[in-house]
Short mmCIF file of C-alpha atoms in Angstrom, two decimals:
data_model
loop_
_atom_site.label_atom_id
_atom_site.label_comp_id
_atom_site.label_asym_id
_atom_site.label_seq_id
_atom_site.Cartn_x
_atom_site.Cartn_y
_atom_site.Cartn_z
CA MET N 452 143.31 106.15 197.31
CA CYS N 453 141.00 104.05 199.62
CA PHE N 454 143.24 101.64 199.28
CA GLY N 455 145.77 103.60 200.79
CA ILE N 456 143.45 104.71 203.46
CA CYS N 457 142.42 100.86 204.21
CA SER N 458 146.03 99.94 205.05
CA LEU N 459 146.55 102.85 207.51
CA PHE N 460 143.71 101.15 209.47
CA ALA N 461 144.12 97.72 209.19
CA GLY N 462 143.41 97.01 212.73
CA ASN N 463 139.59 98.37 212.56
CA ASP N 464 137.46 96.27 211.02
CA ASP N 465 134.72 98.44 210.73
CA LEU N 466 136.48 101.28 209.70
CA LEU N 467 137.31 99.07 206.44
CA ALA N 468 134.38 97.90 205.61
CA GLY N 469 133.05 101.71 205.59
CA LEU N 470 134.99 102.75 203.20
CA ASP N 471 135.33 99.56 201.27
CA ALA N 472 131.35 99.59 200.93
CA TYR N 473 132.23 103.32 199.85
CA SER N 474 134.24 102.83 197.76
CA ARG N 475 131.72 100.62 196.16
CA GLY N 476 128.68 103.14 196.15
CA GLU N 477 126.76 101.14 198.91
CA TRP N 478 125.97 103.95 201.71
CA THR N 479 123.85 102.47 203.52
CA ALA N 480 126.20 100.31 204.61
CA ALA N 481 129.07 102.79 204.28
CA VAL N 482 126.64 104.52 207.29
CA GLU N 483 125.91 101.88 209.29
CA SER N 484 129.94 100.57 209.49
CA LEU N 485 131.04 104.47 209.67
CA GLU N 486 128.55 105.04 212.91
CA ARG N 487 129.99 101.87 214.78
CA VAL N 488 133.12 103.30 214.42
CA ILE N 489 132.20 106.25 216.26
CA THR N 490 131.25 105.03 219.14
CA THR N 491 133.64 102.21 220.07
CA ALA N 492 136.97 103.33 218.11
CA GLU N 493 139.82 105.83 218.56
CA PRO N 494 139.89 109.56 218.67
CA ASN N 495 141.55 109.56 215.21
CA ASP N 496 139.44 106.81 213.56
CA ARG N 497 136.12 108.41 214.99
CA THR N 498 137.34 111.42 212.86
CA GLU N 499 138.46 109.40 209.69
CA ALA N 500 135.11 108.16 210.26
CA LEU N 501 133.24 111.42 210.57
CA TYR N 502 134.78 112.60 207.09
CA TRP N 503 133.19 109.44 205.66
CA LEU N 504 129.82 109.98 207.06
CA VAL N 505 129.63 113.43 205.43
CA MET N 506 130.34 112.18 202.35
CA SER N 507 128.48 109.41 202.45
CA GLU N 508 125.27 110.82 203.27
CA THR N 509 126.01 113.67 201.02
CA SER N 510 125.94 110.93 198.40
CA ALA N 511 122.98 109.35 199.53
CA GLN N 512 121.13 112.62 199.88
CA ASN N 513 120.88 112.56 203.33
CA TYR N 514 121.80 116.31 203.75
CA GLU N 515 120.10 116.44 207.20
CA ARG N 516 122.07 113.73 208.52
CA ALA N 517 125.11 114.92 206.70
CA LEU N 518 125.23 118.63 208.08
CA GLU N 519 124.96 116.90 211.24
CA TYR N 520 127.89 114.74 210.97
CA ALA N 521 129.94 117.85 209.20
CA ASP N 522 129.63 119.93 212.14
CA ALA N 523 130.52 116.92 214.29
CA PHE N 524 133.93 116.84 212.22
CA LEU N 525 134.70 121.07 212.57
CA GLU N 526 134.10 120.59 216.09
CA ALA N 527 136.33 117.59 216.74
CA ALA N 528 139.07 118.33 213.99
CA PRO N 529 139.29 122.41 213.36
CA GLU N 530 142.70 121.82 212.26
CA ASP N 531 142.52 118.55 210.25
CA GLU N 532 143.60 119.15 206.44
CA ARG N 533 139.87 118.08 205.52
CA ALA N 534 138.33 120.96 207.55
CA ALA N 535 138.67 123.12 204.66
CA GLU N 536 136.78 120.42 201.96
CA VAL N 537 134.20 119.61 205.25
CA SER N 538 133.21 123.37 205.15
CA TYR N 539 132.55 123.89 201.27
CA GLN N 540 130.21 120.54 201.38
CA LYS N 541 128.33 122.23 204.64
CA GLY N 542 127.60 125.52 201.99
CA ARG N 543 126.04 122.93 199.45
CA LEU N 544 124.35 120.93 201.78
CA LEU N 545 122.87 123.60 203.30
CA HIS N 546 122.04 124.87 199.56
CA LEU N 547 120.54 121.84 198.68
CA SER N 548 118.53 122.10 202.45
CA GLY N 549 117.01 125.19 201.26
CA CYS N 550 118.99 127.57 203.36
CA TYR N 551 120.16 129.79 201.44
CA ASP N 552 120.92 132.59 203.03
CA ALA N 553 123.27 130.08 205.86
CA SER N 554 124.87 129.12 202.53
CA SER N 555 126.24 131.94 201.43
CA GLU N 556 126.68 132.86 204.65
CA ASN N 557 129.31 129.77 205.47
CA PHE N 558 130.73 130.49 201.97
CA TYR N 559 131.35 133.58 202.60
CA GLU N 560 133.53 132.27 205.63
CA PHE N 561 134.96 129.28 203.80
CA ILE N 562 136.14 132.09 200.98
CA GLU N 563 137.88 134.13 203.84
CA LYS N 564 139.28 131.47 205.61
CA TYR N 565 140.45 129.22 202.85
CA PRO N 566 141.11 132.24 200.40
CA ASP N 567 143.55 130.09 198.28
CA HIS N 568 141.87 126.87 198.13
CA PRO N 569 141.25 125.52 194.64
CA LYS N 570 136.81 125.50 195.14
CA ILE N 571 136.91 129.75 195.77
CA PRO N 572 135.38 129.66 192.42
CA SER N 573 132.97 127.30 193.64
CA ALA N 574 132.46 128.51 196.32
CA HIS N 575 131.49 131.95 194.19
CA TYR N 576 129.32 129.58 191.78
CA TRP N 577 126.85 128.36 194.95
CA ILE N 578 126.51 132.09 196.44
CA GLY N 579 125.00 132.75 193.15
CA GLU N 580 122.80 130.33 193.15
CA ASN N 581 121.85 130.73 196.39
CA PHE N 582 120.56 134.69 195.23
CA TYR N 583 119.24 132.40 192.42
CA ALA N 584 116.98 130.40 194.03
CA ALA N 585 115.71 132.94 196.62
CA GLY N 586 114.90 134.72 193.24
CA ASN N 587 117.36 137.44 193.35
CA HIS N 588 118.41 137.21 189.79
CA ALA N 589 119.95 140.27 189.66
CA GLU N 590 122.05 139.83 192.53
CA ALA N 591 123.40 136.65 191.46
CA ARG N 592 123.77 137.56 187.35
CA LYS N 593 126.39 139.90 189.13
CA ILE N 594 128.10 136.94 191.17
CA PHE N 595 128.12 134.40 188.51
CA ASN N 596 129.55 137.27 185.60
CA ASP N 597 132.09 137.34 188.50
CA VAL N 598 132.94 133.94 188.49
CA VAL N 599 133.35 134.52 184.24
CA VAL N 600 135.72 137.15 184.66
CA ASN N 601 137.64 136.62 187.50
CA TYR N 602 138.12 132.44 187.40
CA PRO N 603 137.67 132.00 183.54
CA GLN N 604 139.86 128.91 183.99
CA SER N 605 137.62 127.06 186.53
CA GLY N 606 134.60 124.01 185.90
CA LYS N 607 132.29 126.40 187.24
CA VAL N 608 133.03 129.12 184.27
CA ASN N 609 130.48 127.10 181.42
CA GLU N 610 127.30 126.85 184.23
CA ALA N 611 127.98 130.15 185.07
CA ARG N 612 127.48 131.69 181.99
CA TYR N 613 124.68 129.30 181.22
CA LYS N 614 122.95 130.76 184.19
CA ILE N 615 123.46 134.16 182.93
CA VAL N 616 121.57 133.12 179.81
CA LEU N 617 118.67 132.29 181.94
CA ILE N 618 118.43 134.89 183.76
CA ASP N 619 118.32 137.00 180.93
CA GLN N 620 116.22 135.24 178.89
CA GLN N 621 113.63 136.09 181.84
CA ALA N 622 114.07 139.06 181.96
CA VAL N 623 113.77 139.73 178.17
CA ARG N 624 110.58 137.45 178.87
CA GLU N 625 109.23 139.95 181.23
CA GLU N 626 109.87 142.56 179.07
CA LEU N 627 108.21 141.73 176.19
CA LEU N 628 105.40 141.17 178.52
CA ARG N 629 105.36 144.45 180.18
CA MET N 630 105.58 145.96 176.83
CA ALA N 631 102.65 144.29 175.50
CA SER N 632 100.27 145.16 179.12
CA GLU N 633 101.39 148.63 178.35
CA THR N 634 100.80 148.86 174.72
CA HIS N 635 97.58 147.28 175.57
CA SER N 636 96.38 150.02 177.79
CA ALA N 637 97.81 153.03 175.55
CA SER N 638 95.21 151.84 172.92
CA ALA N 639 92.43 151.64 175.42
CA GLU N 640 92.95 154.71 176.48
CA ALA N 641 93.31 156.42 172.54
CA GLU N 642 90.11 154.59 171.82
CA LYS N 643 88.68 156.16 174.72
CA ILE N 644 89.21 159.66 174.11
CA SER N 645 88.60 159.16 170.22
CA GLU N 646 85.14 158.06 171.42
CA SER N 647 84.49 161.35 173.74
CA THR N 648 85.80 163.62 171.20
CA GLU N 649 83.68 162.24 168.31
CA PRO N 650 80.68 164.19 167.52
CA GLU N 651 76.83 162.45 168.36
CA PRO N 652 74.83 161.91 164.64
CA LYS N 653 71.84 163.58 164.43
CA SER N 654 68.17 162.01 164.87
CA ASP N 655 65.50 162.42 162.33
CA LYS N 656 62.74 162.50 164.79
CA ALA N 657 64.70 165.07 166.65
CA ALA N 658 63.87 168.25 163.29
CA PRO N 659 63.54 171.61 164.73
CA LYS N 660 59.98 173.30 163.98
CA SER N 661 61.52 176.16 162.22
CA TYR N 662 62.03 173.33 159.39
CA GLU N 663 58.18 171.95 159.59
CA ALA N 664 57.11 175.28 159.38
CA SER N 665 58.73 176.12 155.95
CA ALA N 666 58.25 172.99 155.15
CA SER N 667 54.31 173.93 155.66
CA ILE N 668 54.77 176.88 153.44
CA ALA N 669 56.34 175.19 150.84
CA SER N 670 53.63 173.46 150.32
CA ASP N 671 50.73 175.74 150.68
CA SER N 672 53.06 178.06 148.36
CA THR N 673 52.98 175.15 145.54
CA ASP N 674 49.40 174.47 145.68
CA SER N 675 48.71 177.69 145.95
CA ASN N 676 51.24 178.59 143.00
CA THR N 677 49.90 175.69 141.32
CA ALA N 678 45.98 177.30 141.56
CA ASP N 679 47.66 181.14 139.93
CA ALA N 680 49.13 179.43 137.62
CA LEU N 681 46.12 177.96 135.99
CA ILE N 682 44.32 181.05 136.26
CA THR N 683 47.30 183.02 134.90
CA ASP N 684 47.32 180.40 131.70
CA GLU N 685 43.64 181.20 130.94
CA ALA N 686 44.10 184.90 131.39
CA VAL N 687 47.02 184.80 128.60
CA ILE N 688 45.05 183.04 126.38
CA THR N 689 42.06 185.65 126.32
CA VAL N 690 44.23 188.15 126.27
CA ALA N 691 46.72 187.09 123.38
CA GLY N 692 43.28 186.25 121.70
CA ASP N 693 41.95 190.15 121.86
CA THR N 694 44.89 192.53 122.70
CA PRO N 695 48.37 193.11 120.49
CA ASP N 696 51.97 193.52 122.14
CA THR N 697 52.69 196.92 122.85
CA THR N 698 55.79 198.88 122.83
CA ALA N 699 56.10 199.77 126.11
CA ASP N 700 54.94 196.14 127.46
CA ALA N 701 57.73 194.84 125.31
CA GLY N 702 60.37 196.46 127.48
CA LYS N 703 59.37 195.64 130.37
CA PRO N 704 60.28 191.79 131.44
CA ASP N 705 58.25 188.89 132.66
CA THR N 706 58.48 189.40 136.39
CA THR N 707 56.10 185.79 136.41
CA GLU N 708 58.37 183.71 134.86
CA THR N 709 61.31 185.24 136.70
CA ALA N 710 59.98 184.00 140.12
CA VAL N 711 59.14 180.51 138.44
CA ALA N 712 62.39 180.27 136.81
CA SER N 713 63.83 181.66 140.62
CA ALA N 714 61.74 178.93 142.43
CA GLU N 715 62.92 176.25 140.09
CA ARG N 716 66.35 176.72 140.49
CA THR N 717 66.31 176.85 144.24
CA GLU N 718 64.31 173.56 144.33
CA ALA N 719 66.66 171.50 141.66
CA ALA N 720 69.70 173.44 143.94
CA PRO N 721 72.05 170.13 144.62
CA VAL N 722 73.32 169.58 148.18
CA ALA N 723 76.32 170.36 149.37
CA GLU N 724 78.95 167.30 149.61
CA ALA N 725 80.76 167.32 152.81
CA ALA N 726 84.37 167.91 152.85
CA PRO N 727 86.57 164.77 153.15
CA VAL N 728 88.20 163.76 156.34
CA VAL N 729 91.80 164.19 156.15
CA ASP N 730 93.81 161.87 158.93
CA ALA N 731 95.12 164.00 161.27
CA ALA N 732 98.58 164.38 162.30
CA PRO N 733 100.44 162.25 164.97
CA LEU N 734 100.17 163.96 167.71
CA PRO N 735 103.81 164.16 169.76
CA GLU N 736 102.53 162.86 172.59
CA GLU N 737 102.15 159.55 170.19
CA GLU N 738 105.85 160.10 168.45
CA LYS N 739 107.07 160.75 172.44
CA GLN N 740 105.80 156.57 172.91
CA THR N 741 106.56 155.33 169.59
CA GLU N 742 109.81 156.62 170.39
CA TYR N 743 109.99 154.51 173.21
CA PHE N 744 108.32 151.58 172.36
CA THR N 745 111.07 151.67 169.78
CA GLY N 746 114.33 152.41 172.16
CA ARG N 747 113.01 149.80 174.54
CA LEU N 748 112.50 146.97 171.30
CA ALA N 749 116.34 148.05 170.31
CA ALA N 750 117.18 147.19 174.14
CA LEU N 751 116.03 143.77 173.87
CA GLU N 752 117.32 142.83 170.72
CA LYS N 753 120.38 143.74 171.44
CA LYS N 754 119.74 141.75 174.50
CA ILE N 755 118.87 138.64 172.91
CA ASN N 756 122.11 138.84 170.13
CA GLU N 757 124.37 138.98 173.45
CA ILE N 758 121.97 135.89 174.24
CA SER N 759 122.69 134.27 171.40
CA ALA N 760 126.71 134.82 171.40
CA THR N 761 127.06 133.59 175.16
CA LEU N 762 125.14 130.20 174.18
CA SER N 763 127.53 130.26 171.40
CA LEU N 764 130.31 130.46 173.73
CA ILE N 765 129.27 127.94 175.72
CA VAL N 766 128.71 125.51 173.09
CA GLU N 767 132.15 125.75 171.75
CA GLU N 768 133.57 125.65 175.38
CA GLN N 769 132.05 122.22 175.44
CA GLU N 770 133.32 121.28 172.12
CA ASN N 771 136.69 122.05 173.09
CA GLN N 772 136.31 120.62 176.58
CA ARG N 773 135.22 117.47 174.60
CA ILE N 774 137.93 117.78 172.54
CA ARG N 775 140.70 118.37 175.76
CA GLU N 776 139.23 115.09 177.28
CA GLN N 777 139.56 113.15 174.17
CA GLN N 778 143.38 114.75 174.01
CA GLN N 779 143.54 113.59 177.65
CA GLN N 780 142.63 110.02 176.98
CA LYS N 781 145.05 109.71 174.11
CA GLU N 782 148.05 111.43 176.64
CA GLN N 783 146.91 108.67 179.06
CA LYS N 784 146.62 105.93 176.50
CA GLU N 785 149.81 106.39 175.03
CA ALA N 786 151.24 106.70 179.10
CA GLU N 787 150.08 103.90 179.58
CA ARG N 788 151.06 101.89 176.25
CA GLN N 789 154.43 103.59 176.98
CA LYS N 790 154.86 102.29 180.77
CA LEU N 791 153.79 98.72 179.62
CA GLU N 792 156.33 99.04 176.61
CA ARG N 793 159.46 100.06 179.49
CA ARG N 794 158.06 96.77 181.88
CA ARG N 795 158.41 94.95 178.65
CA GLN N 796 161.37 95.75 178.02
CA GLU N 797 162.25 95.90 181.33
CA LEU N 798 161.00 91.72 181.37
CA ALA N 799 163.39 91.39 178.83
CA GLU N 800 166.17 92.99 180.46
CA LEU N 801 165.91 90.38 183.17
CA MET N 802 164.67 87.62 181.50
CA ALA N 803 168.51 87.93 179.61
CA ARG N 804 170.22 88.51 182.94
CA THR N 805 168.41 85.92 184.25
CA LYS N 806 169.88 83.57 181.17
CA THR N 807 173.07 85.00 181.62
CA LEU N 808 173.46 84.09 185.52
CA GLU N 809 172.37 80.52 184.19
CA LYS N 810 175.05 80.02 181.43
CA LEU N 811 177.77 81.49 184.27
CA TYR N 812 176.39 79.27 186.84
CA GLU N 813 176.66 76.41 184.13
CA GLN N 814 179.65 77.56 183.45
CA ARG N 815 180.96 77.97 187.02
CA THR N 816 179.52 74.29 188.01
CA LYS N 817 181.44 72.29 184.69
CA GLY N 818 184.57 74.09 186.37
CA ALA N 819 184.16 72.64 189.85
CA LYS N 820 184.28 69.28 188.21
#
């Protein structure tokens, strides 16, 4: 391409030098030569120089300078056939300069003005990149999805899919962090409620006075009963030795023994064991919370599966692209081989014709003699 352009501007040494430097990737040398053209050459040459200055400065990543030359080109040659390309490049330069809103506005104007341009899908993609870089991931995802759906044959499809994956991964990560935070807060709240409803343990130091009085009475009663028991035993021994049993006394119960046995049973009565604590049934609010988190986890699992499927599709498309490129390379090599073969045949035919002409010449020369 550069050779053809150079042939058109053979009379301008600076322009030719700039184009030659650009073709070799020497951006600084190209800019120096092309800038001289702007100040000295004719209008047509200046327009050409401006276009290649935009490309040279863009390649050199001097985006501000490239923007200046892009504006100058669009102002000087708005009807030039390369105005659409320069307008597209201006949108990219604005994005690379961090002017995301201005870049999107430029791309929307480009789409409206050149609706049939082959870089329309790329313009949509860069609008998505502007939203993504500005942090508006929801809007960026919509734009990237539009590129995938509306321009499936575009070279930006896989890049758009990959951006969608990045956005979805970030959304999953943020949702997991929110769920972890909400779960922690819910657990802390439940623990506070449990502590507020649990009864306080009784202290041994704060025993009621009635218990102390009862204990004192029981102690006194025990001492008195012990003394009475000794006296009673002596009296029983004396009476037993002097007086025989009578029929009337035999039928009466021994109230002393009954009282003692009752006291012994009271003292020996076991303390009733505390009833086992039964786990309370889950509250309706807890069930709702469990269902809520379960639903959110299911949605996250679905989203992760979608991300995995998209990554698999990207890998598959990359493999298909690699196969297509290999096929194209084979076809190009085959085309070159056939071209060389045709040239060999043409050369062989030319040589055969040359020999035929030589023989005819020799025959004519001999006939003339």
